[in-house]
JSON list of C-alpha atoms in Angstrom, two decimals:
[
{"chain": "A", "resi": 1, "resn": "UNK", "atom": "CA", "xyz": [33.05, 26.51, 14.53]},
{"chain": "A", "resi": 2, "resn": "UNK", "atom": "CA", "xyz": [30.43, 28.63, 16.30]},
{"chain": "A", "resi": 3, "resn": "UNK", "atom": "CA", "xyz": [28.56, 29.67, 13.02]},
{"chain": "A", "resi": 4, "resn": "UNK", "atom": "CA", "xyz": [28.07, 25.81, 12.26]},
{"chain": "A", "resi": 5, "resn": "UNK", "atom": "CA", "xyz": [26.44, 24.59, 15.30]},
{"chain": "A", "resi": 6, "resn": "UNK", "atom": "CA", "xyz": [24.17, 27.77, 15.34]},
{"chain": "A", "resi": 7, "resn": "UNK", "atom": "CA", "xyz": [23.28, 26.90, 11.81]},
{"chain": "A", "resi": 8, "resn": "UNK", "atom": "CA", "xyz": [22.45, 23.54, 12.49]},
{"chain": "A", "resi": 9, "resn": "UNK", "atom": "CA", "xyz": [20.50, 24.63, 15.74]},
{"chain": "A", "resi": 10, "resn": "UNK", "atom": "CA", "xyz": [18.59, 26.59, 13.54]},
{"chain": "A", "resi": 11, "resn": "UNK", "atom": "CA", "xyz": [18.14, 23.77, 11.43]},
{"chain": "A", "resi": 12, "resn": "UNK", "atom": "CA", "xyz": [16.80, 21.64, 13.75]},
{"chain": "A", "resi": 13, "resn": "UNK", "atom": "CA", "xyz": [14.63, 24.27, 15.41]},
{"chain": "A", "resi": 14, "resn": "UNK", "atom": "CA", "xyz": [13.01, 25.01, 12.14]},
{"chain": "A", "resi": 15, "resn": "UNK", "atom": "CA", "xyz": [12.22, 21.31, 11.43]},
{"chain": "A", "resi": 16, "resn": "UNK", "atom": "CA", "xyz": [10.83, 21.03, 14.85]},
{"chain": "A", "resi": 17, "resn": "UNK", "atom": "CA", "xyz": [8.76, 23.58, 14.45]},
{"chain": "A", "resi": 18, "resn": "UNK", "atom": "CA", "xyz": [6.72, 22.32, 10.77]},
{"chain": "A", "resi": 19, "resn": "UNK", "atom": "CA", "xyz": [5.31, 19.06, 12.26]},
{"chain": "A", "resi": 20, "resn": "UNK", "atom": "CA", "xyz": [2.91, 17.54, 9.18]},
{"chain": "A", "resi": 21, "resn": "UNK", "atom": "CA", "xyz": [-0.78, 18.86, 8.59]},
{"chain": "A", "resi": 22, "resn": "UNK", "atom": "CA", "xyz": [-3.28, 15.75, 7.61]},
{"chain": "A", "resi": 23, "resn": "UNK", "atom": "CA", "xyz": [-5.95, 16.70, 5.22]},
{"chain": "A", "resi": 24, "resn": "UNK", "atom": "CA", "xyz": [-8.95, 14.26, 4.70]},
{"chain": "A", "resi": 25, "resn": "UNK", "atom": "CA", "xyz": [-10.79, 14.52, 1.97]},
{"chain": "A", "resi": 26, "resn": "UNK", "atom": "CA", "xyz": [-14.15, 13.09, 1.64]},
{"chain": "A", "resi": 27, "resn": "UNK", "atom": "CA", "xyz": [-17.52, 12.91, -0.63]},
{"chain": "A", "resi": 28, "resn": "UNK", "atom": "CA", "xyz": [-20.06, 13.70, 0.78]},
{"chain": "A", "resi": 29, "resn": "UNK", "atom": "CA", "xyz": [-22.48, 10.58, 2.12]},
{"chain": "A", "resi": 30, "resn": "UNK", "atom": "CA", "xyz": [-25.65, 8.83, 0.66]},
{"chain": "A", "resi": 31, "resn": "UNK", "atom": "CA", "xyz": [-28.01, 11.96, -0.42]},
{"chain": "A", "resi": 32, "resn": "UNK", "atom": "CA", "xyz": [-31.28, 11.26, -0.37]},
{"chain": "A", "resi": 33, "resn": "UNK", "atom": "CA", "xyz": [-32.12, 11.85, -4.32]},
{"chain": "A", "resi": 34, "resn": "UNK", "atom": "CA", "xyz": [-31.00, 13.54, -7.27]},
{"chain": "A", "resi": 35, "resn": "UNK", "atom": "CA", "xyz": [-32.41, 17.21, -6.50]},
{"chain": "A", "resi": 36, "resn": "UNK", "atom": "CA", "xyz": [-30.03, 20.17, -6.63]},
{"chain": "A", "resi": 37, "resn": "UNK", "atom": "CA", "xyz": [-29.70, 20.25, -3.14]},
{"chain": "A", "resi": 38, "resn": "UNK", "atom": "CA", "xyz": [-30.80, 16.84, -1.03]},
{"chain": "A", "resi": 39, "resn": "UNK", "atom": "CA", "xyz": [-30.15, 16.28, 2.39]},
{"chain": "A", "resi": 40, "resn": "UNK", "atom": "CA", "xyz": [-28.89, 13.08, 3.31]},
{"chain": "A", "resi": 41, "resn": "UNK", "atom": "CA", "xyz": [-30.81, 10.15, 2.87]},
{"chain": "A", "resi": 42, "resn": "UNK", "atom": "CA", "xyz": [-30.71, 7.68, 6.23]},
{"chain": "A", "resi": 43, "resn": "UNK", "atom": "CA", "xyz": [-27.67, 5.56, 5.09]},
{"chain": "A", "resi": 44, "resn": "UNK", "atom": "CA", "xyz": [-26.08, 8.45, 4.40]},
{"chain": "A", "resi": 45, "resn": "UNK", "atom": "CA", "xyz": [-26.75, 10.20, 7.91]},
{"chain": "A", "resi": 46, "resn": "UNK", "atom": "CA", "xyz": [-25.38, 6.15, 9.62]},
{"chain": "A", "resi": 47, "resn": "UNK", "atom": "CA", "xyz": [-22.33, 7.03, 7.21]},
{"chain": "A", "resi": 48, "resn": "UNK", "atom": "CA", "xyz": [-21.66, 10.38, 8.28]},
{"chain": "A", "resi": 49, "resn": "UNK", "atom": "CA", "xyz": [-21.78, 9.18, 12.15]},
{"chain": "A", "resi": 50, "resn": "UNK", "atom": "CA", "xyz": [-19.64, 6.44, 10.98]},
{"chain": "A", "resi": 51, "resn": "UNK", "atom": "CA", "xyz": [-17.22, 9.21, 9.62]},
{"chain": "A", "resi": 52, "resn": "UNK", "atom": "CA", "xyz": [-17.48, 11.15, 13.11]},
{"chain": "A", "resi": 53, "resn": "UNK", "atom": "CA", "xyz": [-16.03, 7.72, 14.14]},
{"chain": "A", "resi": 54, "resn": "UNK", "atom": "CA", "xyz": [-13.24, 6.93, 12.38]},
{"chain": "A", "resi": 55, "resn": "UNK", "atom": "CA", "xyz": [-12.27, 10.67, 13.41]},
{"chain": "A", "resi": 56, "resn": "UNK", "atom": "CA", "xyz": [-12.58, 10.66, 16.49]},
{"chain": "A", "resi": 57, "resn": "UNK", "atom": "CA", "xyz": [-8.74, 10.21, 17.27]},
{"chain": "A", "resi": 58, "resn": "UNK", "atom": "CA", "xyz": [-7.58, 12.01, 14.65]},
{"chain": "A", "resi": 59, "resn": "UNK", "atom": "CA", "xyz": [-6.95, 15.71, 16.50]},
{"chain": "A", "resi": 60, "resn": "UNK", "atom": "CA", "xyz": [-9.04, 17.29, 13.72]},
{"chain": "A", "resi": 61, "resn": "UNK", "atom": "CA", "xyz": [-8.77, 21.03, 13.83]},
{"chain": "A", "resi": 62, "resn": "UNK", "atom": "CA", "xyz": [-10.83, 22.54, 11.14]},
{"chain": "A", "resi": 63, "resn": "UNK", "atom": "CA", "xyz": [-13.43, 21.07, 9.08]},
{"chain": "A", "resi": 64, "resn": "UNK", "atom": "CA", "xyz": [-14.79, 22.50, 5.41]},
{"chain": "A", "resi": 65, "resn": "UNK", "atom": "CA", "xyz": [-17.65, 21.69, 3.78]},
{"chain": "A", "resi": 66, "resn": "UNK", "atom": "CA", "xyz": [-19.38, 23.03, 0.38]},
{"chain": "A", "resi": 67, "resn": "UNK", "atom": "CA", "xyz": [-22.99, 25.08, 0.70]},
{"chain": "A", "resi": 68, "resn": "UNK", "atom": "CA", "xyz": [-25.46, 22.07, 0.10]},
{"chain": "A", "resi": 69, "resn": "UNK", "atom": "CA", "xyz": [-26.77, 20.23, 2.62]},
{"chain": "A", "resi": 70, "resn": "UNK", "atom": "CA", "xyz": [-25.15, 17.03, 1.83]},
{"chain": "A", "resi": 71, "resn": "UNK", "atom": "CA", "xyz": [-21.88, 17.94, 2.42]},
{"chain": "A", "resi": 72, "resn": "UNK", "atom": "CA", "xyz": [-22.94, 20.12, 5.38]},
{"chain": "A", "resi": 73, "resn": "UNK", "atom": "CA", "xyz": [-24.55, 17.04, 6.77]},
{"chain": "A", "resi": 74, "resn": "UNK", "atom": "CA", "xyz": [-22.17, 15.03, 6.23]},
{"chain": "A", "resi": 75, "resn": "UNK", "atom": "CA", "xyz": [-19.58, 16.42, 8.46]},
{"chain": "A", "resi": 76, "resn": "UNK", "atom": "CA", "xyz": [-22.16, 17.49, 11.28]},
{"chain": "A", "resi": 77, "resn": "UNK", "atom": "CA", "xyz": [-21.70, 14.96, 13.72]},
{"chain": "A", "resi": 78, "resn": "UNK", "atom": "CA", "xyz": [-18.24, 15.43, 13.48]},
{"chain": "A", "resi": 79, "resn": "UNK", "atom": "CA", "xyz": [-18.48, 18.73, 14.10]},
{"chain": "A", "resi": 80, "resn": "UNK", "atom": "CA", "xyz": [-21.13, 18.35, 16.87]},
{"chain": "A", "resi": 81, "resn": "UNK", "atom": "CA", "xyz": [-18.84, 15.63, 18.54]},
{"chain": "A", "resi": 82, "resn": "UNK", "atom": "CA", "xyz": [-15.66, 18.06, 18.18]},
{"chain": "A", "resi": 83, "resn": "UNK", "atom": "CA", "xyz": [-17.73, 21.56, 19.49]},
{"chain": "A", "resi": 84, "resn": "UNK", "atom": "CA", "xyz": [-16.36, 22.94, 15.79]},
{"chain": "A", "resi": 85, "resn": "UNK", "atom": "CA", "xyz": [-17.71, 25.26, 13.30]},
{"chain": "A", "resi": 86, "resn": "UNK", "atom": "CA", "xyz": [-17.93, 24.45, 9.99]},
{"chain": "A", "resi": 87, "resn": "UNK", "atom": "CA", "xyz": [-16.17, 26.07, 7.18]},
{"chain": "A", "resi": 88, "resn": "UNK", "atom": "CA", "xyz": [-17.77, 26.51, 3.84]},
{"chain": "A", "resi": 89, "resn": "UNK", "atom": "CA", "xyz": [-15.88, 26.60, 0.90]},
{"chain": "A", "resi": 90, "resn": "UNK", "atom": "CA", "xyz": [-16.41, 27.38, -2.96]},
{"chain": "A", "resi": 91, "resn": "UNK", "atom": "CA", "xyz": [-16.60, 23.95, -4.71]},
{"chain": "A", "resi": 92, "resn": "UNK", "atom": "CA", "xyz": [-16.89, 26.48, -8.33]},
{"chain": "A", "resi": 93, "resn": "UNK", "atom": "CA", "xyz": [-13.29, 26.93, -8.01]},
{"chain": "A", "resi": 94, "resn": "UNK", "atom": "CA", "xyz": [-10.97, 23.55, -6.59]},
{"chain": "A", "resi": 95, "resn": "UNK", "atom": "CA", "xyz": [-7.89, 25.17, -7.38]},
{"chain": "A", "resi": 96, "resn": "UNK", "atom": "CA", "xyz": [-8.13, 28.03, -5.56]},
{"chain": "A", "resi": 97, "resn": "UNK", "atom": "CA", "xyz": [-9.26, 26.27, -2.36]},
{"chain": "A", "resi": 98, "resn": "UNK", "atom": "CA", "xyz": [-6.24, 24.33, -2.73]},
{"chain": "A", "resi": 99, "resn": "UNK", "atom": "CA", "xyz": [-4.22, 27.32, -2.87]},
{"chain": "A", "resi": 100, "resn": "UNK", "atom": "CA", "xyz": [-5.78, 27.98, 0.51]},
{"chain": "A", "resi": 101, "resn": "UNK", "atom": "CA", "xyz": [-4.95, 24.62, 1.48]},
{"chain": "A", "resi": 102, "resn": "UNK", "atom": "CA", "xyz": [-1.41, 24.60, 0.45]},
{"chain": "A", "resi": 103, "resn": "UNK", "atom": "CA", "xyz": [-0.66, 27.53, 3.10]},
{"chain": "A", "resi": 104, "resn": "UNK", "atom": "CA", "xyz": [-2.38, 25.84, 5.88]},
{"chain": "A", "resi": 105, "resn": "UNK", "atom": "CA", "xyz": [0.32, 24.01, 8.22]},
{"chain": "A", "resi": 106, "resn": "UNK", "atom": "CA", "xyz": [0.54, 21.98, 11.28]},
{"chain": "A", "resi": 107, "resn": "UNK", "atom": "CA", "xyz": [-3.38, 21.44, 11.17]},
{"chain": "A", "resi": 108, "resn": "UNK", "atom": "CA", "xyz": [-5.24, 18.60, 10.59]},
{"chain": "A", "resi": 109, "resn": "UNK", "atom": "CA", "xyz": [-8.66, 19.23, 8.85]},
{"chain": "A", "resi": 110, "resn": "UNK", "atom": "CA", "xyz": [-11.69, 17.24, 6.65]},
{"chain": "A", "resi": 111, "resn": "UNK", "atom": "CA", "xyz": [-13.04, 18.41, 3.23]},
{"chain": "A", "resi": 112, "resn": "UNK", "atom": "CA", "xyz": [-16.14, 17.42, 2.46]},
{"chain": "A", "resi": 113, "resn": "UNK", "atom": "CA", "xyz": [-17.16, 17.25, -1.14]},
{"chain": "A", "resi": 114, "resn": "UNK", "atom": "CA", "xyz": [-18.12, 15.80, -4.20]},
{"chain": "A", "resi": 115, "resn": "UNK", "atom": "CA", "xyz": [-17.60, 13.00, -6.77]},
{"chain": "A", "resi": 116, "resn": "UNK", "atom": "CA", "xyz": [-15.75, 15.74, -9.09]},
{"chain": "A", "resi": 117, "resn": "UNK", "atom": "CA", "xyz": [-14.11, 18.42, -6.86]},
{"chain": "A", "resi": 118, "resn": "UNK", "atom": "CA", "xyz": [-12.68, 15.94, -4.43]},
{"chain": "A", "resi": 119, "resn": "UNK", "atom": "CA", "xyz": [-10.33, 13.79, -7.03]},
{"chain": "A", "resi": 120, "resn": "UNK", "atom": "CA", "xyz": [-9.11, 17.17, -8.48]},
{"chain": "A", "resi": 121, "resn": "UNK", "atom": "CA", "xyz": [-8.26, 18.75, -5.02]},
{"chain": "A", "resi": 122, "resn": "UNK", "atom": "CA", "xyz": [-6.26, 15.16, -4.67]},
{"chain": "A", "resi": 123, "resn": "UNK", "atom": "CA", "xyz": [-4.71, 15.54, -8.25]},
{"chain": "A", "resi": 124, "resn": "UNK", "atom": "CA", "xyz": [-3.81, 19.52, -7.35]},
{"chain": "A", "resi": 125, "resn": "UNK", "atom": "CA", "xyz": [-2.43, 18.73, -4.09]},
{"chain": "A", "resi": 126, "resn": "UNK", "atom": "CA", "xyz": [-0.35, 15.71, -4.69]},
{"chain": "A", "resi": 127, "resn": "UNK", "atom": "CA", "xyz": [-0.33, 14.80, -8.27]},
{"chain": "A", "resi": 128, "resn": "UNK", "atom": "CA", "xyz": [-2.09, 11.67, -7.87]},
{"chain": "A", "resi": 129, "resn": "UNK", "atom": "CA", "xyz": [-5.29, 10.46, -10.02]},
{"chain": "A", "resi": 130, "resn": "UNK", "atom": "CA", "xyz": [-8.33, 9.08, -8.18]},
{"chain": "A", "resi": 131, "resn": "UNK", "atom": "CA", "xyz": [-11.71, 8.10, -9.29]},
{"chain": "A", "resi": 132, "resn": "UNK", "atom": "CA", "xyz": [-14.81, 8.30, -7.30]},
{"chain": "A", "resi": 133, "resn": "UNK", "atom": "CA", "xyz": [-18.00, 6.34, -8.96]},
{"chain": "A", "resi": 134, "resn": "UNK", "atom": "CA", "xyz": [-21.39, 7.50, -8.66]},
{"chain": "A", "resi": 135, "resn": "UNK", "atom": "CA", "xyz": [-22.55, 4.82, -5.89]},
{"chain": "A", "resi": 136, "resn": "UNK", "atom": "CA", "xyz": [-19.19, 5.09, -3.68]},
{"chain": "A", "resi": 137, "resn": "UNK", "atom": "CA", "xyz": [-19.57, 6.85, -0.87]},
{"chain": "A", "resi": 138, "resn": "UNK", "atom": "CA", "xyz": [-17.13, 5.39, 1.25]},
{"chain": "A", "resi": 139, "resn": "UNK", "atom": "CA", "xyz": [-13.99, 6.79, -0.26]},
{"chain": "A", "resi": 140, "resn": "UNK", "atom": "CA", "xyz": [-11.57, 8.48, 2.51]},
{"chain": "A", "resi": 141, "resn": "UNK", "atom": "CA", "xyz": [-8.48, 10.49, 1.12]},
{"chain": "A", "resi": 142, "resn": "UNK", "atom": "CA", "xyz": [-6.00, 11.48, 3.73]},
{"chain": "A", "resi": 143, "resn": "UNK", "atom": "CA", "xyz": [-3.18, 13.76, 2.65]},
{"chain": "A", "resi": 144, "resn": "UNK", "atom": "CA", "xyz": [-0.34, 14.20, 4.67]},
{"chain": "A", "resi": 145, "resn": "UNK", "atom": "CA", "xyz": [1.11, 17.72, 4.14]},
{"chain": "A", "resi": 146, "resn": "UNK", "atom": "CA", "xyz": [5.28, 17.08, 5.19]},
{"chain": "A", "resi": 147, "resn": "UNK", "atom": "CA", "xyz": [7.35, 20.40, 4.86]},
{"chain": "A", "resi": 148, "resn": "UNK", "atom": "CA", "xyz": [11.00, 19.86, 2.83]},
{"chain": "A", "resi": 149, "resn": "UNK", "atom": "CA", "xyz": [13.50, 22.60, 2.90]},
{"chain": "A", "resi": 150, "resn": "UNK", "atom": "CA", "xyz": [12.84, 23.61, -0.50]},
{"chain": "A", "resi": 151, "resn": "UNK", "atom": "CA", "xyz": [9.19, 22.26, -1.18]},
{"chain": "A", "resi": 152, "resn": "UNK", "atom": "CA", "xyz": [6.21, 20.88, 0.60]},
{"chain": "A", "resi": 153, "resn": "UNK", "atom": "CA", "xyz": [5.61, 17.33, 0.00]},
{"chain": "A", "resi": 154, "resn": "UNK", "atom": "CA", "xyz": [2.14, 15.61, -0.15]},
{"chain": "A", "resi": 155, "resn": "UNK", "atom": "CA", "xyz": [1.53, 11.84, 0.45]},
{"chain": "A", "resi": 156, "resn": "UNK", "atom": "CA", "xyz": [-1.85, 10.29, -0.06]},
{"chain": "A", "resi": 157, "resn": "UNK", "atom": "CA", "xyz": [-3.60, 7.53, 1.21]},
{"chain": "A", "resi": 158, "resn": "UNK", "atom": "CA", "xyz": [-6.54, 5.71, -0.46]},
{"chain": "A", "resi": 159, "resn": "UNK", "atom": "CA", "xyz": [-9.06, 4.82, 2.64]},
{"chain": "A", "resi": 160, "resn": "UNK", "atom": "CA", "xyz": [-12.32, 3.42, 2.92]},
{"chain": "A", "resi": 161, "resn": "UNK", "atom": "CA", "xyz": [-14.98, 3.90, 5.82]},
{"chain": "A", "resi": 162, "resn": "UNK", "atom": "CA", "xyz": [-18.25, 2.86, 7.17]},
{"chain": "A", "resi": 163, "resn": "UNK", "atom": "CA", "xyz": [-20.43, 0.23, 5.86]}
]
């Protein structure tokens, strides 16, 4: 009788203890033109301080961004508002990122990216196909990383923010 209520303590201590990581996954906002690396163009710098926004409640703990400006940019005044650093990550190589991802619990954290790495980080991590045109910037993916006794599950969410 002992054995089985220390089992299920355990049990319940271990669920306790894997509360659910939120990923959000984002493009990166308006750019200002079609060079290899922009910086934002002025809609897109109202858009990322629209994103630092929508955040602001959200408990965000770690925020990654590619090496180009945009991206960088995007998430600044998030970062600014939440005294973070900001991560850069490979965009060359989505998968492994993920990977990197996958291990990452109890944490709440933003991607920024782009039109192409972003749906395939959302098709590796959940198994769900998105599309992100060429003019939509406003596209907001949160992920919500739940652990199961025998495999992590992913849910997404299909958001939209800013103007």
């Amino acid at each position: 009788m002992i054995p089985i209520r220390l089992f299920f303590w355990v049990i319940l201590v271990t669920l306790a203890s894997c509360g659910p990581s939120h990923f959000y996954l984002v493009r990166h906002a308006e750019k200002m033109d079609q060079s290899q690396d922009p910086p934002l163009s002025p809609a897109g710098q109202r858009r990322a301080e629209q994103l630092a926004e929508k955040m602001s409640s959200a408990k965000i703990d770690l925020l990654y961004a590619t090496d180009f400006q945009r991206t960088r940019q995007t998430l600044q005044p998030l970062a600014d508002n939440l005294n973070k650093e900001i991560i850069i990550y490979d965009a060359r190589d989505p998968w492994l990122f993920v990977r990197h991802l996958k291990k990452i619990n109890r944490v709440n954290l933003v991607v920024a990216g782009h039109s192409n790495t972003i749906p395939e980080m959302v098709l590796l991590l959940t198994g769900d196909t998105v599309f992100i045109e060429h003019e939509e910037y406003d596209r907001l993916f949160l992920i919500k990383k739940s652990r199961g006794f025998f495999k992590d599950n992913y849910r997404l969410t299909d958001m939209t923010y800013g103007n």
